[in-house]
Amino acid sequence: MTILYSMIDSGNCYKPRLLMAKLGQSFTNVEVSSHTGATRTAEYVAKNPNAMVPMLELDDGRRIAESNAILLYLAEGTRFLPADRYERGLVYQWLFFEQYSHEPYIAVRKALVTFPERAKDATPERLATTLERGNKALGVMEQRLQRSPFFAGNVYSIADIALYAYTHTAEYGGFALSSFPAVGAWLKRVEADPGHVPIEWLP
Ligand SMILES: N[C@@H](CCC(=O)N[C@@H](CS)C(=O)NCC(=O)O)C(=O)O
């Protein structure tokens, strides 16, 4: 049985859960929470030296980490990864954008303001930087979504899953999604795609 090591309130971990739900792929979910230090135990670090979730373990014991790499692995040959070379290029573009220009600000700001163990890191400077850069990322998304229903073009792909994971909870981090109407409309389109499940969903 495929195993997903994941944390229930993590957007990065929600990405593969959402895709596997949509694919109807069966898996066992093993909760490994950074809140309790479970990502840093010797047993877990032996499996993932980067001490992070999510991590996927295949039936034969091989493992793959990094949420967007897991999405690419699972989406191979499905409707969630376009066959067209240019559209695939766009999927990669938005997956890299998510990790470099979006998640480090939008996900991190939410963690700073909502996770008690991160309160000590929530300095005024950090809160200001994450707000400014997160709003910049939302502005880039807004521009794209004014011209296209989904990130890779006309159809839903794993780029939408990757960007939905932390955008849909961005308001908990202090971002005003009402300032980004095309992003708001896209969130609804993502939720309307068949087989959508919320972040709390477990197999
Ligand atoms: N680039 C990684 C980031 C994963 C990540 O940040 N995971 C967090 C939970 S959202 C984690 O495991 N943190 C472990 C810790 O803080 O001890 C990915 O996309 O999978």
Coordinates of C-alpha atoms and ligand atoms in Angstrom, one line a residue, residues 7 10-13 15 34 39-40 51-54 65-68 99 103 166, ligand 1:
M7 CA 0.4 16.7 8.5
S10 CA -0.2 21.7 6.0
G11 CA -1.0 23.0 2.6
N12 CA 2.0 21.2 1.2
C13 CA 0.6 17.9 2.5
K15 CA -1.6 18.9 -2.4
S34 CA 6.0 19.3 13.0
T39 CA 9.3 15.4 11.6
R40 CA 12.6 15.5 13.5
A51 CA 13.0 16.3 8.0
M52 CA 9.8 17.5 6.2
V53 CA 6.4 16.3 5.1
P54 CA 4.9 15.4 2.7
A65 CA 9.6 14.0 -1.1
E66 CA 8.8 17.6 -2.1
S67 CA 5.1 18.3 -2.6
N68 CA 5.3 19.5 -6.2
Q99 CA 7.7 27.2 -4.2
E103 CA 4.6 29.6 -0.4
Y166 CA -2.1 27.9 0.5
Ligands
LIG1 N1 9.4 22.4 -0.2 C1 8.7 21.5 0.6 C2 8.3 22.2 1.9 C3 7.7 21.2 2.9 C4 7.4 21.9 4.2 O1 7.7 23.1 4.5 N2 6.9 21.0 5.2 C5 6.7 21.5 6.5 C6 5.2 21.4 6.8 S1 4.3 22.4 5.7 C7 7.5 20.6 7.4 O2 7.5 19.4 7.3 N3 8.1 21.2 8.4 C8 8.9 20.4 9.3 C9 9.4 21.2 10.6 O3 9.2 22.4 10.6 O4 9.9 20.5 11.4 C10 7.6 20.8 -0.1 O5 6.9 21.5 -0.9 O6 7.2 19.7 0.2

